[in-house]
Amino acid sequence: MTVHFPFQNTYAALPANFFARVAPTPVAAPRLIKLNRPLAVQLGLDPDLLETPEGAEILAGKRLPEGADPIAMAYAGHQFGQFVPQLGDGRAILLGEVIDRDGVRRDIQLKGSGPTPFSRRGDGRAALGPVLREYIVSEAMFALGIPTTRSLAAVITGEHVIRETALPGAVLTRVAASHVRVGTFQFFAARGDTDGVRALADHVIARHYPEIAKADRPYHALLEGVVARQAELVARWLLIGFIHGVMNTDNTSISGETIDYGPCAFMDDYNPAQVYSSIDEMGRYAYGNQPRIALWNLTRLAECLLPLFSDDQEKAVEQAQFILGDFSEKFSAAYAAGLRRKIGLFTERDGDEALIEGFLDAMAKNQADFTLTFRRLGDAALDASADENVRAQFMDPTAFDEWAKRWRERLAIEPQTPSERQSAMHAVNPAFIPRNHRVEAVIAAATNDDNYAPFEELLTVLSKPYDDQPQYAAYAAPPLPDQRVLQTFCGT
């Protein structure tokens, strides 16, 4: 039987300047490393057929499935604050779209599938390490409940790519609600192509915000919708200690999904100024800067939409500023509500913000592990004898003691039982995250030894991040001093 993809191609039906038609470049000897079988079923695909040699060839770009209309999407973007008028998919090709079992349209895209007209002298290929990193982290984010692109498959190509050295080549099959970015709008706005901006906005409304199609001011409503989704998304990043690493406008999804897992990382010790990305020398995309940068990126989107708001420039700017003004309030509300849940509060009272800030401040000053401290706080909510496990995260344990007294006084006001509170806290405070040292160890085993057992085991652990999983307890531990990963890399 032939692998069947029930493709539709609505993006490829847009005007020709939205993309370049280009086929993936065949590779020598594709071998399937990993197929996400549950996701394949969700997409209406046959996982058994995808695991055949023919399936591997399709997932590597060596064979084009029937119904595909492969394109590389055009976009621009601000990269570390500097505008680049033409970027585009330099190593990714969109095969087409499928409607999943929930009726949601999903892009299926190959990353590392060869050069495109947007490659800018690059080889269009991907090394194995970045492919495994994106697979691991995107699927971990999904399990954590964070809106994200997903990984359907990873295939090794049988060829090497040259970076600092020769590395095994690989292709990732990425699934997304769409790949439209803030930078996609910027591509047309930078050229003064208002018709292009309008056509793109209409496409995005139909695909992602159909409820606003008949609104009195649909383009204003579009900006409102994107602002709301980004505010919620970035709040959720902070609540699990995630650092995107490269929040350029071309990495900001209009659908509200986390997209592009390059030098991303999860914090170990809590530090608002934490940066891992090797290319973020000024700390622009540090953990605590992410809300500010999200608003900056949304302001760039608003600039693109101004001609659709009003012919009166001054009026259009005023309307955009009013909508953008909602971001901080929406972010703060989502973040504060999430933090209350993390420390076991079910209601909102005066003094809660100061209580939470006091805890975060003590964690920062005492280099407390972000994930473990909150997880173990749930156990302390059940039984004060578990305080010792939280205290152990602080260089000066008395910093926790002082805070814990005020925390328990606050908990006493609420009617929940200790076991109810622990369950609620454990449901939002993961035990397991993709620790940087664990991800690097998996990549090293695969790249150096062609050993994917550590990769498979890490995926198993991360698929249930909120469960205790005592057999995998070691995966919850922070890195030892000699295991710390201080820098992560883009992978291009």
CSV table of C-alpha atoms in Angstrom, one decimal:
chain,number,residue,atom,x,y,z
A,1,MET,CA,0.0,0.0,0.0
A,2,THR,CA,1.1,3.6,-0.7
A,3,VAL,CA,1.4,6.1,2.1
A,4,HIS,CA,-1.6,8.5,1.7
A,5,PHE,CA,-1.6,12.1,2.9
A,6,PRO,CA,-5.1,13.7,2.4
A,7,PHE,CA,-3.5,17.0,1.5
A,8,GLN,CA,-5.1,20.4,1.0
A,9,ASN,CA,-3.1,23.4,0.0
A,10,THR,CA,-4.8,26.6,0.9
A,11,TYR,CA,-1.5,28.6,1.4
A,12,ALA,CA,-0.2,27.5,-1.9
A,13,ALA,CA,-3.3,28.9,-3.5
A,14,LEU,CA,-2.4,32.4,-2.3
A,15,PRO,CA,-0.6,34.8,-4.7
A,16,ALA,CA,2.7,33.7,-6.1
A,17,ASN,CA,4.7,36.2,-4.2
A,18,PHE,CA,3.8,34.5,-0.9
A,19,PHE,CA,6.2,31.6,-1.5
A,20,ALA,CA,8.5,29.9,-3.9
A,21,ARG,CA,7.5,26.5,-5.3
A,22,VAL,CA,10.4,24.1,-4.6
A,23,ALA,CA,10.7,20.4,-4.1
A,24,PRO,CA,12.8,18.8,-1.3
A,25,THR,CA,16.2,17.7,-2.4
A,26,PRO,CA,16.5,13.8,-2.3
A,27,VAL,CA,18.9,12.3,0.2
A,28,ALA,CA,21.1,9.2,0.0
A,29,ALA,CA,19.8,6.7,2.5
A,30,PRO,CA,17.0,7.8,4.7
A,31,ARG,CA,16.4,5.9,7.9
A,32,LEU,CA,13.5,6.5,10.3
A,33,ILE,CA,14.7,7.4,13.8
A,34,LYS,CA,11.4,8.1,15.4
A,35,LEU,CA,7.8,8.3,14.4
A,36,ASN,CA,5.3,10.0,16.6
A,37,ARG,CA,2.6,7.4,16.2
A,38,PRO,CA,-0.2,9.0,18.3
A,39,LEU,CA,0.3,12.2,16.4
A,40,ALA,CA,0.2,10.4,13.1
A,41,VAL,CA,-3.2,8.8,14.1
A,42,GLN,CA,-4.5,12.3,15.2
A,43,LEU,CA,-3.5,13.6,11.7
A,44,GLY,CA,-5.4,10.8,10.0
A,45,LEU,CA,-2.3,9.1,8.7
A,46,ASP,CA,-1.4,5.4,8.9
A,47,PRO,CA,1.6,5.0,11.3
A,48,ASP,CA,2.4,1.5,10.0
A,49,LEU,CA,2.8,2.8,6.5
A,50,LEU,CA,4.9,5.7,7.6
A,51,GLU,CA,7.3,3.3,9.2
A,52,THR,CA,7.9,1.5,5.9
A,53,PRO,CA,10.9,2.4,3.7
A,54,GLU,CA,8.5,4.4,1.5
A,55,GLY,CA,7.3,6.3,4.5
A,56,ALA,CA,10.9,7.1,5.5
A,57,GLU,CA,11.6,8.4,2.0
A,58,ILE,CA,8.6,10.7,2.2
A,59,LEU,CA,9.6,12.0,5.7
A,60,ALA,CA,13.1,12.6,4.4
A,61,GLY,CA,12.0,14.5,1.3
A,62,LYS,CA,13.4,11.8,-1.1
A,63,ARG,CA,9.9,10.9,-2.3
A,64,LEU,CA,7.0,13.4,-2.8
A,65,PRO,CA,3.6,12.1,-1.6
A,66,GLU,CA,0.7,12.4,-3.9
A,67,GLY,CA,-1.3,15.7,-3.4
A,68,ALA,CA,1.7,17.6,-2.0
A,69,ASP,CA,2.3,21.1,-3.4
A,70,PRO,CA,5.7,21.8,-1.9
A,71,ILE,CA,6.5,25.5,-1.1
A,72,ALA,CA,9.0,27.6,0.8
A,73,MET,CA,7.2,30.4,2.5
A,74,ALA,CA,8.4,34.0,2.2
A,75,TYR,CA,8.8,36.2,5.3
A,76,ALA,CA,10.9,39.0,6.7
A,77,GLY,CA,11.8,39.7,10.3
A,78,HIS,CA,13.5,41.6,13.0
A,79,GLN,CA,16.5,39.5,14.2
A,80,PHE,CA,17.8,40.7,17.5
A,81,GLY,CA,16.1,44.1,16.7
A,82,GLN,CA,17.6,44.4,13.2
A,83,PHE,CA,15.2,44.3,10.3
A,84,VAL,CA,15.9,41.9,7.5
A,85,PRO,CA,13.4,42.5,4.6
A,86,GLN,CA,13.8,38.9,3.2
A,87,LEU,CA,14.3,35.7,5.2
A,88,GLY,CA,11.9,33.0,4.3
A,89,ASP,CA,12.1,29.2,4.6
A,90,GLY,CA,15.8,28.6,4.0
A,91,ARG,CA,15.8,24.9,5.0
A,92,ALA,CA,12.1,24.1,5.3
A,93,ILE,CA,9.5,23.1,2.8
A,94,LEU,CA,5.8,23.0,3.4
A,95,LEU,CA,4.3,19.8,1.8
A,96,GLY,CA,0.7,20.7,2.4
A,97,GLU,CA,-2.1,20.7,5.0
A,98,VAL,CA,-4.3,18.0,6.5
A,99,ILE,CA,-7.5,18.2,8.6
A,100,ASP,CA,-6.9,16.3,11.8
A,101,ARG,CA,-9.4,14.2,13.7
A,102,ASP,CA,-10.6,17.3,15.7
A,103,GLY,CA,-11.3,19.2,12.4
A,104,VAL,CA,-8.2,21.4,12.8
A,105,ARG,CA,-6.1,22.3,9.8
A,106,ARG,CA,-2.4,21.4,10.3
A,107,ASP,CA,0.7,22.2,8.2
A,108,ILE,CA,3.1,19.3,7.5
A,109,GLN,CA,6.5,20.7,6.9
A,110,LEU,CA,10.0,19.2,6.4
A,111,LYS,CA,12.9,20.9,8.1
A,112,GLY,CA,16.4,20.2,6.8
A,113,SER,CA,15.0,19.2,3.4
A,114,GLY,CA,17.5,21.1,1.1
A,115,PRO,CA,18.1,24.5,-0.3
A,116,THR,CA,15.3,26.9,-1.3
A,117,PRO,CA,15.4,30.4,-3.0
A,118,PHE,CA,15.5,31.8,0.6
A,119,SER,CA,18.6,29.8,1.7
A,120,ARG,CA,21.0,32.7,1.4
A,121,ARG,CA,24.0,30.5,0.6
A,122,GLY,CA,23.1,28.0,3.2
A,123,ASP,CA,22.9,24.2,2.4
A,124,GLY,CA,19.3,23.9,3.5
A,125,ARG,CA,20.1,20.9,5.6
A,126,ALA,CA,19.9,20.2,9.3
A,127,ALA,CA,22.2,18.3,11.6
A,128,LEU,CA,21.0,15.5,13.7
A,129,GLY,CA,21.5,17.4,17.0
A,130,PRO,CA,19.1,20.2,16.4
A,131,VAL,CA,16.5,17.8,14.9
A,132,LEU,CA,16.5,15.7,18.1
A,133,ARG,CA,16.4,18.9,20.3
A,134,GLU,CA,13.3,20.2,18.5
A,135,TYR,CA,11.7,16.8,18.7
A,136,ILE,CA,12.3,16.4,22.4
A,137,VAL,CA,11.4,20.0,23.5
A,138,SER,CA,8.4,20.5,21.3
A,139,GLU,CA,6.9,17.2,22.4
A,140,ALA,CA,7.7,18.0,26.1
A,141,MET,CA,6.0,21.3,25.6
A,142,PHE,CA,2.9,19.5,24.3
A,143,ALA,CA,2.9,17.2,27.3
A,144,LEU,CA,3.2,20.2,29.6
A,145,GLY,CA,0.1,21.7,28.0
A,146,ILE,CA,1.8,24.6,26.3
A,147,PRO,CA,0.6,25.6,22.8
A,148,THR,CA,3.3,24.4,20.4
A,149,THR,CA,4.3,23.1,17.0
A,150,ARG,CA,4.8,19.4,17.2
A,151,SER,CA,7.2,16.8,15.8
A,152,LEU,CA,5.8,13.9,13.6
A,153,ALA,CA,9.1,12.3,12.7
A,154,ALA,CA,12.8,12.4,12.7
A,155,VAL,CA,14.8,10.8,9.9
A,156,ILE,CA,18.5,10.4,9.5
A,157,THR,CA,19.5,11.1,5.9
A,158,GLY,CA,22.6,8.9,5.4
A,159,GLU,CA,24.6,12.1,4.5
A,160,HIS,CA,26.7,14.4,6.5
A,161,VAL,CA,26.3,18.2,6.9
A,162,ILE,CA,29.3,20.4,7.4
A,163,ARG,CA,29.1,22.8,10.3
A,164,GLU,CA,32.2,23.3,12.5
A,165,THR,CA,32.8,19.6,11.7
A,166,ALA,CA,31.0,16.9,9.7
A,167,LEU,CA,27.8,15.8,11.4
A,168,PRO,CA,25.1,13.3,10.6
A,169,GLY,CA,22.3,14.9,8.6
A,170,ALA,CA,18.6,14.6,9.5
A,171,VAL,CA,15.2,15.9,8.6
A,172,LEU,CA,12.4,16.8,11.1
A,173,THR,CA,8.7,16.6,10.1
A,174,ARG,CA,7.1,19.5,11.9
A,175,VAL,CA,3.4,19.9,12.4
A,176,ALA,CA,1.8,23.3,13.1
A,177,ALA,CA,-1.5,25.1,13.2
A,178,SER,CA,0.2,27.2,10.5
A,179,HIS,CA,3.6,28.7,9.8
A,180,VAL,CA,2.5,32.3,9.5
A,181,ARG,CA,4.6,34.6,11.6
A,182,VAL,CA,4.7,38.3,12.4
A,183,GLY,CA,7.6,38.3,9.9
A,184,THR,CA,5.2,37.1,7.2
A,185,PHE,CA,3.2,40.3,7.6
A,186,GLN,CA,6.4,42.3,7.6
A,187,PHE,CA,7.5,40.8,4.3
A,188,PHE,CA,4.6,42.5,2.5
A,189,ALA,CA,4.4,45.7,4.7
A,190,ALA,CA,8.1,46.4,4.0
A,191,ARG,CA,7.3,46.4,0.2
A,192,GLY,CA,4.4,48.7,0.6
A,193,ASP,CA,2.2,45.8,-0.5
A,194,THR,CA,-1.1,46.5,1.3
A,195,ASP,CA,-3.0,44.1,-0.9
A,196,GLY,CA,-0.6,41.4,0.2
A,197,VAL,CA,-1.0,42.3,3.9
A,198,ARG,CA,-4.8,42.2,3.4
A,199,ALA,CA,-4.8,38.9,1.6
A,200,LEU,CA,-2.6,37.4,4.4
A,201,ALA,CA,-4.8,38.9,7.1
A,202,ASP,CA,-7.9,37.4,5.5
A,203,HIS,CA,-6.2,34.0,5.2
A,204,VAL,CA,-5.2,34.1,8.9
A,205,ILE,CA,-8.7,35.2,10.0
A,206,ALA,CA,-10.3,32.3,8.1
A,207,ARG,CA,-7.8,29.8,9.4
A,208,HIS,CA,-7.1,30.9,13.0
A,209,TYR,CA,-9.8,33.4,14.0
A,210,PRO,CA,-13.0,32.5,12.1
A,211,GLU,CA,-15.1,33.9,14.8
A,212,ILE,CA,-14.1,37.4,13.9
A,213,ALA,CA,-14.6,37.1,10.1
A,214,LYS,CA,-17.9,39.0,10.3
A,215,ALA,CA,-16.8,41.5,13.0
A,216,ASP,CA,-17.4,45.2,12.3
A,217,ARG,CA,-13.6,45.7,12.3
A,218,PRO,CA,-12.0,42.3,11.6
A,219,TYR,CA,-8.4,43.5,11.3
A,220,HIS,CA,-8.6,45.2,14.6
A,221,ALA,CA,-10.1,42.0,16.0
A,222,LEU,CA,-7.2,40.1,14.5
A,223,LEU,CA,-4.6,42.1,16.3
A,224,GLU,CA,-6.7,41.8,19.5
A,225,GLY,CA,-6.7,38.0,19.0
A,226,VAL,CA,-3.0,37.7,18.4
A,227,VAL,CA,-2.2,40.0,21.4
A,228,ALA,CA,-4.4,37.8,23.7
A,229,ARG,CA,-2.8,34.5,22.5
A,230,GLN,CA,0.8,35.8,22.8
A,231,ALA,CA,0.1,37.2,26.3
A,232,GLU,CA,-1.2,33.9,27.5
A,233,LEU,CA,1.6,31.9,25.7
A,234,VAL,CA,4.5,33.9,27.2
A,235,ALA,CA,2.9,33.8,30.7
A,236,ARG,CA,2.8,30.0,30.3
A,237,TRP,CA,6.5,30.0,29.3
A,238,LEU,CA,7.5,31.8,32.4
A,239,LEU,CA,5.4,29.6,34.6
A,240,ILE,CA,7.4,26.5,33.6
A,241,GLY,CA,10.9,28.2,33.4
A,242,PHE,CA,11.1,28.1,29.6
A,243,ILE,CA,13.4,30.5,27.7
A,244,HIS,CA,12.8,30.6,23.9
A,245,GLY,CA,16.2,32.0,23.2
A,246,VAL,CA,15.6,33.7,19.9
A,247,MET,CA,12.3,35.6,20.0
A,248,ASN,CA,12.7,37.3,16.6
A,249,THR,CA,9.6,38.5,14.8
A,250,ASP,CA,10.0,35.6,12.3
A,251,ASN,CA,9.8,33.2,15.3
A,252,THR,CA,6.6,34.7,16.6
A,253,SER,CA,3.6,32.6,15.4
A,254,ILE,CA,0.3,34.3,14.5
A,255,SER,CA,-1.6,31.2,15.7
A,256,GLY,CA,-0.2,31.6,19.3
A,257,GLU,CA,2.0,28.4,19.2
A,258,THR,CA,5.5,28.1,20.4
A,259,ILE,CA,7.6,27.8,17.2
A,260,ASP,CA,11.3,27.3,16.3
A,261,TYR,CA,13.2,25.5,19.1
A,262,GLY,CA,16.7,26.6,18.3
A,263,PRO,CA,18.8,27.7,21.4
A,264,CYS,CA,15.8,27.2,23.7
A,265,ALA,CA,16.3,26.0,27.3
A,266,PHE,CA,14.6,25.4,30.6
A,267,MET,CA,16.1,27.2,33.6
A,268,ASP,CA,17.8,25.2,36.3
A,269,ASP,CA,18.4,27.8,39.1
A,270,TYR,CA,15.8,30.6,39.1
A,271,ASN,CA,17.3,33.7,37.6
A,272,PRO,CA,15.2,36.4,35.8
A,273,ALA,CA,18.3,37.4,33.8
A,274,GLN,CA,19.1,33.9,32.7
A,275,VAL,CA,20.3,33.5,29.1
A,276,TYR,CA,21.5,30.3,27.4
A,277,SER,CA,21.6,31.2,23.8
A,278,SER,CA,25.2,31.6,22.5
A,279,ILE,CA,24.1,34.3,20.1
A,280,ASP,CA,22.1,36.4,22.6
A,281,GLU,CA,25.2,38.3,23.8
A,282,MET,CA,23.2,41.3,25.2
A,283,GLY,CA,20.5,39.3,27.0
A,284,ARG,CA,17.8,40.6,24.8
A,285,TYR,CA,15.8,37.4,25.0
A,286,ALA,CA,16.6,36.6,28.7
A,287,TYR,CA,13.9,34.7,30.7
A,288,GLY,CA,12.5,37.8,32.4
A,289,ASN,CA,12.6,39.9,29.2
A,290,GLN,CA,10.3,37.7,27.2
A,291,PRO,CA,7.0,39.6,28.0
A,292,ARG,CA,8.6,42.9,27.0
A,293,ILE,CA,9.9,41.4,23.7
A,294,ALA,CA,6.6,39.8,22.9
A,295,LEU,CA,4.9,43.2,23.1
A,296,TRP,CA,7.7,44.7,21.0
A,297,ASN,CA,7.1,42.0,18.4
A,298,LEU,CA,3.3,42.6,18.5
A,299,THR,CA,3.9,46.3,17.9
A,300,ARG,CA,5.7,45.4,14.7
A,301,LEU,CA,2.6,43.4,13.7
A,302,ALA,CA,0.4,46.4,14.5
A,303,GLU,CA,2.6,48.5,12.2
A,304,CYS,CA,1.9,46.2,9.4
A,305,LEU,CA,-1.8,46.3,9.9
A,306,LEU,CA,-2.1,50.1,10.1
A,307,PRO,CA,-3.2,50.6,6.5
A,308,LEU,CA,-6.1,48.1,7.1
A,309,PHE,CA,-7.2,50.0,10.2
A,310,SER,CA,-7.8,53.4,8.6
A,311,ASP,CA,-6.7,55.7,5.8
A,312,ASP,CA,-6.1,58.3,8.6
A,313,GLN,CA,-2.6,57.3,9.8
A,314,GLU,CA,-2.9,59.2,13.1
A,315,LYS,CA,-6.3,57.5,13.8
A,316,ALA,CA,-4.9,54.0,12.9
A,317,VAL,CA,-1.9,54.5,15.2
A,318,GLU,CA,-4.2,55.5,18.1
A,319,GLN,CA,-6.4,52.4,17.5
A,320,ALA,CA,-3.4,50.1,17.4
A,321,GLN,CA,-1.9,51.6,20.6
A,322,PHE,CA,-5.2,51.0,22.3
A,323,ILE,CA,-5.2,47.3,21.4
A,324,LEU,CA,-1.5,46.9,22.3
A,325,GLY,CA,-2.3,48.5,25.7
A,326,ASP,CA,-4.2,45.3,26.6
A,327,PHE,CA,-1.1,43.1,26.4
A,328,SER,CA,0.4,44.0,29.8
A,329,GLU,CA,-2.9,43.5,31.6
A,330,LYS,CA,-3.6,40.2,29.9
A,331,PHE,CA,-0.1,38.9,30.5
A,332,SER,CA,0.0,40.0,34.1
A,333,ALA,CA,-3.4,38.4,34.8
A,334,ALA,CA,-2.4,35.1,33.2
A,335,TYR,CA,1.0,35.1,35.0
A,336,ALA,CA,-0.4,36.1,38.4
A,337,ALA,CA,-3.1,33.5,38.2
A,338,GLY,CA,-0.6,30.8,37.2
A,339,LEU,CA,1.8,31.8,40.1
A,340,ARG,CA,-1.1,31.5,42.6
A,341,ARG,CA,-1.8,28.0,41.3
A,342,LYS,CA,1.9,27.1,41.6
A,343,ILE,CA,1.9,28.0,45.4
A,344,GLY,CA,-1.5,26.4,46.0
A,345,LEU,CA,-3.8,29.3,46.2
A,346,PHE,CA,-7.3,28.9,44.8
A,347,THR,CA,-8.6,32.4,45.5
A,348,GLU,CA,-7.2,35.9,45.0
A,349,ARG,CA,-6.6,38.1,48.0
A,350,ASP,CA,-4.7,41.3,48.9
A,351,GLY,CA,-1.1,40.5,49.7
A,352,ASP,CA,-0.9,37.5,47.4
A,353,GLU,CA,1.3,39.3,44.9
A,354,ALA,CA,3.8,40.3,47.6
A,355,LEU,CA,3.8,36.8,49.0
A,356,ILE,CA,4.6,35.3,45.6
A,357,GLU,CA,7.2,37.9,44.8
A,358,GLY,CA,8.8,37.3,48.1
A,359,PHE,CA,9.2,33.6,47.3
A,360,LEU,CA,10.6,34.3,43.8
A,361,ASP,CA,13.0,36.8,45.3
A,362,ALA,CA,14.2,34.3,47.9
A,363,MET,CA,14.6,31.7,45.2
A,364,ALA,CA,16.7,34.0,43.0
A,365,LYS,CA,19.0,35.1,45.9
A,366,ASN,CA,19.5,31.5,47.0
A,367,GLN,CA,19.9,29.9,43.5
A,368,ALA,CA,17.0,27.6,44.1
A,369,ASP,CA,16.1,25.2,41.3
A,370,PHE,CA,13.0,26.5,39.6
A,371,THR,CA,11.3,23.3,38.8
A,372,LEU,CA,12.2,21.2,41.9
A,373,THR,CA,11.4,24.0,44.4
A,374,PHE,CA,7.8,24.4,43.1
A,375,ARG,CA,7.3,20.6,42.8
A,376,ARG,CA,8.5,20.0,46.3
A,377,LEU,CA,6.4,22.8,47.6
A,378,GLY,CA,3.4,20.7,46.7
A,379,ASP,CA,4.6,18.0,49.0
A,380,ALA,CA,5.2,20.6,51.8
A,381,ALA,CA,1.5,21.7,51.3
A,382,LEU,CA,0.5,18.2,52.2
A,383,ASP,CA,2.8,17.7,55.1
A,384,ALA,CA,5.1,20.2,56.8
A,385,SER,CA,7.6,17.4,57.4
A,386,ALA,CA,8.4,17.7,53.7
A,387,ASP,CA,9.7,21.3,54.2
A,388,GLU,CA,13.2,19.9,54.4
A,389,ASN,CA,13.1,18.9,50.7
A,390,VAL,CA,12.2,22.5,49.8
A,391,ARG,CA,14.7,24.0,52.2
A,392,ALA,CA,17.4,21.9,50.5
A,393,GLN,CA,17.0,24.0,47.4
A,394,PHE,CA,18.1,27.2,49.1
A,395,MET,CA,21.7,28.1,49.9
A,396,ASP,CA,20.3,29.7,53.1
A,397,PRO,CA,17.4,27.4,54.1
A,398,THR,CA,16.2,30.0,56.7
A,399,ALA,CA,15.1,32.1,53.7
A,400,PHE,CA,12.4,29.4,53.1
A,401,ASP,CA,11.5,29.1,56.7
A,402,GLU,CA,10.7,32.8,57.0
A,403,TRP,CA,8.5,32.7,53.9
A,404,ALA,CA,6.8,29.4,54.7
A,405,LYS,CA,5.3,30.8,57.9
A,406,ARG,CA,3.5,33.6,55.9
A,407,TRP,CA,2.5,31.0,53.2
A,408,ARG,CA,0.9,28.7,55.7
A,409,GLU,CA,-1.0,31.5,57.3
A,410,ARG,CA,-2.4,32.4,53.9
A,411,LEU,CA,-3.3,28.7,53.1
A,412,ALA,CA,-5.2,28.5,56.3
A,413,ILE,CA,-7.7,31.0,55.0
A,414,GLU,CA,-8.8,28.6,52.2
A,415,PRO,CA,-11.1,25.5,52.7
A,416,GLN,CA,-9.2,23.0,50.6
A,417,THR,CA,-7.7,19.9,52.2
A,418,PRO,CA,-4.0,19.4,52.1
A,419,SER,CA,-4.3,16.5,49.7
A,420,GLU,CA,-6.6,18.5,47.4
A,421,ARG,CA,-4.0,21.3,47.4
A,422,GLN,CA,-1.1,19.0,46.7
A,423,SER,CA,-2.9,17.4,43.8
A,424,ALA,CA,-3.7,20.8,42.3
A,425,MET,CA,-0.1,22.0,42.8
A,426,HIS,CA,1.3,18.9,41.2
A,427,ALA,CA,-1.0,19.3,38.2
A,428,VAL,CA,0.7,22.6,37.4
A,429,ASN,CA,4.3,22.1,38.8
A,430,PRO,CA,6.0,19.5,36.6
A,431,ALA,CA,8.5,17.0,38.1
A,432,PHE,CA,10.2,16.5,34.8
A,433,ILE,CA,11.4,19.1,32.2
A,434,PRO,CA,13.9,18.7,29.3
A,435,ARG,CA,16.9,19.5,31.4
A,436,ASN,CA,19.7,20.9,29.2
A,437,HIS,CA,22.3,18.4,30.3
A,438,ARG,CA,19.9,15.5,29.6
A,439,VAL,CA,19.1,16.8,26.1
A,440,GLU,CA,22.8,17.2,25.4
A,441,ALA,CA,23.6,13.7,26.6
A,442,VAL,CA,20.9,12.3,24.3
A,443,ILE,CA,22.3,14.2,21.3
A,444,ALA,CA,25.8,13.0,22.1
A,445,ALA,CA,24.8,9.4,22.3
A,446,ALA,CA,22.9,9.6,19.0
A,447,THR,CA,25.5,11.6,17.1
A,448,ASN,CA,28.6,9.8,18.3
A,449,ASP,CA,27.4,6.3,18.8
A,450,ASP,CA,24.2,6.0,16.7
A,451,ASN,CA,22.5,5.1,20.1
A,452,TYR,CA,18.9,6.2,20.4
A,453,ALA,CA,18.0,4.4,23.6
A,454,PRO,CA,18.6,7.5,25.7
A,455,PHE,CA,16.5,9.6,23.3
A,456,GLU,CA,13.6,7.1,23.6
A,457,GLU,CA,13.8,6.9,27.4
A,458,LEU,CA,13.9,10.7,27.7
A,459,LEU,CA,10.8,11.0,25.5
A,460,THR,CA,9.1,8.4,27.7
A,461,VAL,CA,9.8,10.4,30.9
A,462,LEU,CA,8.8,13.7,29.4
A,463,SER,CA,5.5,12.4,28.1
A,464,LYS,CA,4.2,12.4,31.7
A,465,PRO,CA,5.8,15.5,33.2
A,466,TYR,CA,3.3,15.9,36.0
A,467,ASP,CA,3.5,12.3,37.3
A,468,ASP,CA,6.0,11.3,39.9
A,469,GLN,CA,7.5,8.3,37.9
A,470,PRO,CA,9.7,7.0,40.8
A,471,GLN,CA,11.5,4.6,38.4
A,472,TYR,CA,12.8,7.7,36.5
A,473,ALA,CA,13.5,9.9,39.6
A,474,ALA,CA,17.0,10.7,38.4
A,475,TYR,CA,15.6,12.6,35.5
A,476,ALA,CA,14.1,15.2,37.9
A,477,ALA,CA,17.5,16.0,39.4
A,478,PRO,CA,19.2,19.2,38.4
A,479,PRO,CA,22.7,19.0,36.9
A,480,LEU,CA,25.8,18.5,39.0
A,481,PRO,CA,28.3,21.3,38.7
A,482,ASP,CA,30.3,19.5,36.0
A,483,GLN,CA,27.1,18.7,34.1
A,484,ARG,CA,25.8,22.3,33.8
A,485,VAL,CA,25.0,23.5,30.2
A,486,LEU,CA,25.8,27.2,30.1
A,487,GLN,CA,25.2,27.8,26.4
A,488,THR,CA,22.8,26.4,23.8
A,489,PHE,CA,23.2,26.9,20.1
A,490,CYS,CA,21.0,27.7,17.1
A,491,GLY,CA,21.8,24.7,15.0
A,492,THR,CA,21.8,26.4,11.6
